[in-house]
């Protein structure tokens, strides 16, 4: 966890992710990434020069079928308020609309509920658990399917809801997150599209590249954020 905290602090300092007086809503999917982010932020409160509050929000896509009891206990142990918002997102996507490519619509609906809930709770920022591997995969998906050089940013302002979205794990490797989250109450992913998405294809592409050209994953990441080249994460 020490490495995760160090990289979180680096990201926060570099991109001004966490500021004095913030009330941050952490989006909880129930997966390893969001739970690691929540725990890391709860630990970071203890030594951060900026004072900030946390609240954990889970958007239940199954309208009550997910059991969040262990995550509730997890939040109580780290002294973070936990809010579950029931929704019928899965019903709309898989039963009513029968989407063949559901990920984009699901993400938009889920984040819309998350952002509005965070706003109602007095939060000024929403933190998501995207990490370095997610960033590279999103870059490849954008390149191959949209024909442009793009990925998400560490900090994005949403003018419609007057909210900043931050991604404090942007420098963290997924392998490190897997290692530190082994004892966390991770929920089983019940999404019908799990492991059958373009993101999964991007993961496989990166694995193949790493075998063919060792360390290519790190090189792709550094090429994107290098300060002396075209920088997709330019603060300015």
Short mmCIF file of C-alpha atoms in Angstrom, two decimals:
data_model
loop_
_atom_site.label_atom_id
_atom_site.label_comp_id
_atom_site.label_asym_id
_atom_site.label_seq_id
_atom_site.Cartn_x
_atom_site.Cartn_y
_atom_site.Cartn_z
CA UNK A 1 0.00 0.00 0.00
CA UNK A 2 2.95 2.34 0.59
CA UNK A 3 3.70 2.39 -3.15
CA UNK A 4 0.05 3.12 -3.97
CA UNK A 5 0.01 6.00 -1.48
CA UNK A 6 3.24 7.43 -2.85
CA UNK A 7 1.91 7.40 -6.42
CA UNK A 8 -1.45 8.80 -5.29
CA UNK A 9 0.33 11.69 -3.63
CA UNK A 10 2.41 12.26 -6.77
CA UNK A 11 -0.73 12.39 -8.92
CA UNK A 12 -2.49 14.71 -6.50
CA UNK A 13 0.47 17.10 -6.37
CA UNK A 14 1.07 17.06 -10.13
CA UNK A 15 -2.54 17.65 -11.16
CA UNK A 16 -3.98 19.38 -8.05
CA UNK A 17 -6.45 16.55 -7.52
CA UNK A 18 -7.04 17.00 -3.79
CA UNK A 19 -7.36 20.49 -2.34
CA UNK A 20 -8.08 22.03 1.04
CA UNK A 21 -11.71 21.62 2.11
CA UNK A 22 -12.70 19.10 -0.58
CA UNK A 23 -15.58 16.72 0.01
CA UNK A 24 -14.84 13.80 -2.27
CA UNK A 25 -17.33 11.14 -3.35
CA UNK A 26 -15.57 7.88 -4.19
CA UNK A 27 -17.46 5.86 -6.79
CA UNK A 28 -17.67 2.26 -5.54
CA UNK A 29 -18.31 -0.41 -8.16
CA UNK A 30 -17.39 -3.14 -5.70
CA UNK A 31 -14.32 -4.07 -7.70
CA UNK A 32 -10.68 -4.09 -6.62
CA UNK A 33 -9.87 -0.69 -8.17
CA UNK A 34 -12.55 1.36 -6.43
CA UNK A 35 -12.01 -0.34 -3.07
CA UNK A 36 -8.25 0.23 -3.30
CA UNK A 37 -8.86 3.88 -4.13
CA UNK A 38 -11.23 4.26 -1.18
CA UNK A 39 -8.81 2.66 1.25
CA UNK A 40 -5.83 4.64 -0.10
CA UNK A 41 -7.71 7.94 0.21
CA UNK A 42 -8.80 7.07 3.74
CA UNK A 43 -5.13 6.45 4.62
CA UNK A 44 -4.01 9.56 2.76
CA UNK A 45 -6.25 11.69 5.01
CA UNK A 46 -3.91 10.96 7.90
CA UNK A 47 -0.86 12.71 6.43
CA UNK A 48 -2.17 14.85 3.58
CA UNK A 49 -1.32 18.54 3.94
CA UNK A 50 -4.84 19.25 2.65
CA UNK A 51 -7.81 18.48 4.86
CA UNK A 52 -10.65 16.73 3.02
CA UNK A 53 -13.73 14.60 3.62
CA UNK A 54 -14.75 11.31 2.01
CA UNK A 55 -18.04 9.61 1.24
CA UNK A 56 -18.35 6.30 -0.64
CA UNK A 57 -21.20 5.94 -3.14
CA UNK A 58 -22.25 2.68 -4.79
CA UNK A 59 -24.74 2.78 -7.66
CA UNK A 60 -26.49 -0.59 -7.52
CA UNK A 61 -27.05 -1.42 -11.19
CA UNK A 62 -29.17 -4.46 -10.24
CA UNK A 63 -31.80 -2.56 -8.23
CA UNK A 64 -31.11 -4.36 -4.98
CA UNK A 65 -29.64 -7.70 -6.04
CA UNK A 66 -26.09 -6.83 -4.99
CA UNK A 67 -25.13 -7.50 -1.37
CA UNK A 68 -23.08 -4.56 -0.04
CA UNK A 69 -23.02 -5.68 3.59
CA UNK A 70 -19.28 -6.51 3.59
CA UNK A 71 -18.41 -3.24 1.86
CA UNK A 72 -20.51 -1.40 4.45
CA UNK A 73 -18.42 -3.02 7.21
CA UNK A 74 -15.25 -2.14 5.28
CA UNK A 75 -16.33 1.52 5.18
CA UNK A 76 -17.20 1.54 8.86
CA UNK A 77 -13.72 0.21 9.69
CA UNK A 78 -12.04 3.06 7.79
CA UNK A 79 -14.51 5.67 9.07
CA UNK A 80 -16.11 6.57 5.73
CA UNK A 81 -19.82 7.14 5.17
CA UNK A 82 -21.29 4.62 2.70
CA UNK A 83 -24.32 5.31 0.49
CA UNK A 84 -26.00 2.80 -1.83
CA UNK A 85 -28.21 4.15 -4.64
CA UNK A 86 -30.56 1.58 -6.21
CA UNK A 87 -31.04 1.80 -9.98
CA UNK A 88 -32.47 -0.25 -12.86
CA UNK A 89 -29.52 0.33 -15.21
CA UNK A 90 -29.04 -3.38 -16.03
CA UNK A 91 -32.76 -3.80 -16.70
CA UNK A 92 -32.80 -0.86 -19.11
CA UNK A 93 -29.65 -1.96 -20.96
CA UNK A 94 -30.04 -5.74 -21.14
CA UNK A 95 -33.78 -6.34 -20.95
CA UNK A 96 -35.49 -3.26 -22.37
CA UNK A 97 -32.99 -1.95 -24.92
CA UNK A 98 -31.08 -5.22 -25.41
CA UNK A 99 -27.87 -3.32 -26.17
CA UNK A 100 -25.24 -5.24 -28.14
CA UNK A 101 -22.51 -2.82 -27.04
CA UNK A 102 -23.67 -1.86 -23.55
CA UNK A 103 -20.53 -0.44 -21.93
CA UNK A 104 -20.77 3.18 -23.06
CA UNK A 105 -24.45 3.59 -22.16
CA UNK A 106 -23.95 1.79 -18.85
CA UNK A 107 -21.04 4.08 -17.93
CA UNK A 108 -23.01 7.21 -18.84
CA UNK A 109 -26.06 6.16 -16.83
CA UNK A 110 -24.01 5.03 -13.84
CA UNK A 111 -21.91 8.19 -13.73
CA UNK A 112 -24.97 10.39 -14.14
CA UNK A 113 -26.49 8.81 -11.01
CA UNK A 114 -23.15 8.95 -9.17
CA UNK A 115 -22.57 12.63 -9.98
CA UNK A 116 -26.07 13.75 -9.04
CA UNK A 117 -25.90 11.79 -5.78
CA UNK A 118 -22.50 13.28 -4.96
CA UNK A 119 -23.89 16.75 -5.63
CA UNK A 120 -26.87 16.14 -3.33
CA UNK A 121 -24.46 15.11 -0.55
CA UNK A 122 -22.50 18.36 -0.84
CA UNK A 123 -19.47 16.89 -2.62
CA UNK A 124 -17.40 19.02 -4.98
CA UNK A 125 -15.38 16.14 -6.46
CA UNK A 126 -15.96 12.56 -7.58
CA UNK A 127 -13.01 10.15 -7.46
CA UNK A 128 -12.89 7.17 -9.82
CA UNK A 129 -10.60 4.13 -9.56
CA UNK A 130 -9.07 4.24 -13.04
CA UNK A 131 -5.38 3.34 -13.04
CA UNK A 132 -2.43 3.36 -15.45
CA UNK A 133 -3.53 0.24 -17.33
CA UNK A 134 -7.03 1.71 -17.83
CA UNK A 135 -5.45 4.86 -19.22
CA UNK A 136 -3.38 2.95 -21.79
CA UNK A 137 -6.32 0.73 -22.76
CA UNK A 138 -8.57 3.77 -23.27
CA UNK A 139 -5.87 5.32 -25.44
CA UNK A 140 -5.76 2.20 -27.66
CA UNK A 141 -9.55 1.97 -27.88
CA UNK A 142 -9.71 5.62 -28.94
CA UNK A 143 -6.94 5.09 -31.48
CA UNK A 144 -8.45 2.00 -33.10
CA UNK A 145 -12.16 2.85 -32.91
CA UNK A 146 -12.24 6.67 -33.08
CA UNK A 147 -9.08 7.38 -35.04
CA UNK A 148 -7.80 9.93 -32.54
CA UNK A 149 -5.19 10.28 -29.81
CA UNK A 150 -7.20 10.56 -26.63
CA UNK A 151 -7.74 9.14 -23.18
CA UNK A 152 -9.32 10.29 -19.93
CA UNK A 153 -7.57 12.97 -17.87
CA UNK A 154 -6.55 12.87 -14.21
CA UNK A 155 -8.89 15.81 -13.55
CA UNK A 156 -11.96 16.81 -15.56
CA UNK A 157 -14.44 19.60 -14.83
CA UNK A 158 -18.08 18.79 -15.56
CA UNK A 159 -19.75 22.15 -16.11
CA UNK A 160 -23.26 20.68 -16.29
CA UNK A 161 -23.13 19.56 -12.66
CA UNK A 162 -20.33 21.88 -11.47
CA UNK A 163 -18.20 18.93 -10.38
CA UNK A 164 -14.60 17.84 -10.82
CA UNK A 165 -13.89 14.19 -11.59
CA UNK A 166 -10.48 13.03 -10.37
CA UNK A 167 -8.51 9.82 -10.91
CA UNK A 168 -5.87 9.61 -8.16
CA UNK A 169 -4.61 6.16 -9.23
CA UNK A 170 -3.47 7.34 -12.69
CA UNK A 171 0.18 6.41 -11.94
CA UNK A 172 -0.64 3.04 -10.33
CA UNK A 173 -0.14 -0.33 -12.03
CA UNK A 174 -3.04 -2.76 -11.99
CA UNK A 175 -0.67 -5.47 -10.74
CA UNK A 176 0.00 -3.45 -7.57
CA UNK A 177 -3.73 -2.92 -7.05
CA UNK A 178 -4.33 -6.68 -7.39
CA UNK A 179 -1.67 -7.29 -4.76
CA UNK A 180 -2.96 -4.85 -2.12
CA UNK A 181 -6.67 -5.63 -2.60
CA UNK A 182 -6.53 -9.36 -1.85
CA UNK A 183 -8.22 -8.95 1.54
CA UNK A 184 -10.78 -6.36 0.42
CA UNK A 185 -14.48 -7.36 0.13
CA UNK A 186 -14.55 -7.38 -3.68
CA UNK A 187 -17.95 -8.10 -5.24
CA UNK A 188 -18.29 -10.70 -7.97
CA UNK A 189 -18.89 -8.97 -11.32
CA UNK A 190 -22.35 -10.07 -12.51
CA UNK A 191 -22.37 -7.98 -15.70
CA UNK A 192 -23.31 -10.21 -18.69
CA UNK A 193 -20.78 -8.35 -20.84
CA UNK A 194 -17.83 -8.93 -18.50
CA UNK A 195 -14.74 -10.27 -20.34
CA UNK A 196 -16.47 -9.69 -23.70
CA UNK A 197 -15.68 -6.02 -24.31
CA UNK A 198 -13.32 -3.93 -26.42
CA UNK A 199 -11.46 -3.09 -23.21
CA UNK A 200 -10.70 -6.78 -22.76
CA UNK A 201 -9.39 -6.84 -26.34
CA UNK A 202 -7.18 -3.83 -25.54
CA UNK A 203 -5.78 -5.67 -22.50
CA UNK A 204 -4.84 -8.60 -24.73
CA UNK A 205 -3.19 -6.29 -27.28
CA UNK A 206 -1.01 -4.77 -24.56
CA UNK A 207 -0.05 -8.22 -23.26
CA UNK A 208 0.96 -9.26 -26.79
CA UNK A 209 3.00 -6.09 -27.27
CA UNK A 210 4.79 -6.63 -23.98
CA UNK A 211 5.81 -10.12 -25.10
CA UNK A 212 7.00 -8.88 -28.48
CA UNK A 213 8.56 -5.63 -27.23
CA UNK A 214 9.39 -5.91 -23.50
CA UNK A 215 8.28 -2.96 -21.36
CA UNK A 216 6.18 -1.53 -24.19
CA UNK A 217 3.33 -0.83 -21.78
CA UNK A 218 5.50 1.58 -19.76
CA UNK A 219 6.84 3.15 -22.93
CA UNK A 220 3.33 3.83 -24.25
CA UNK A 221 2.38 5.50 -20.97
CA UNK A 222 5.53 7.60 -20.82
CA UNK A 223 5.20 8.60 -24.47
CA UNK A 224 1.74 10.01 -23.78
CA UNK A 225 2.62 12.01 -20.65
CA UNK A 226 6.20 13.03 -21.53
CA UNK A 227 6.50 16.75 -20.75
CA UNK A 228 8.84 17.48 -23.68
CA UNK A 229 6.54 15.90 -26.27
CA UNK A 230 2.89 16.12 -27.12
CA UNK A 231 1.32 15.67 -23.69
CA UNK A 232 -2.28 14.44 -23.43
CA UNK A 233 -2.25 15.16 -19.71
CA UNK A 234 -1.05 18.76 -19.99
CA UNK A 235 -2.30 20.66 -16.91
CA UNK A 236 -2.42 23.87 -18.94
#
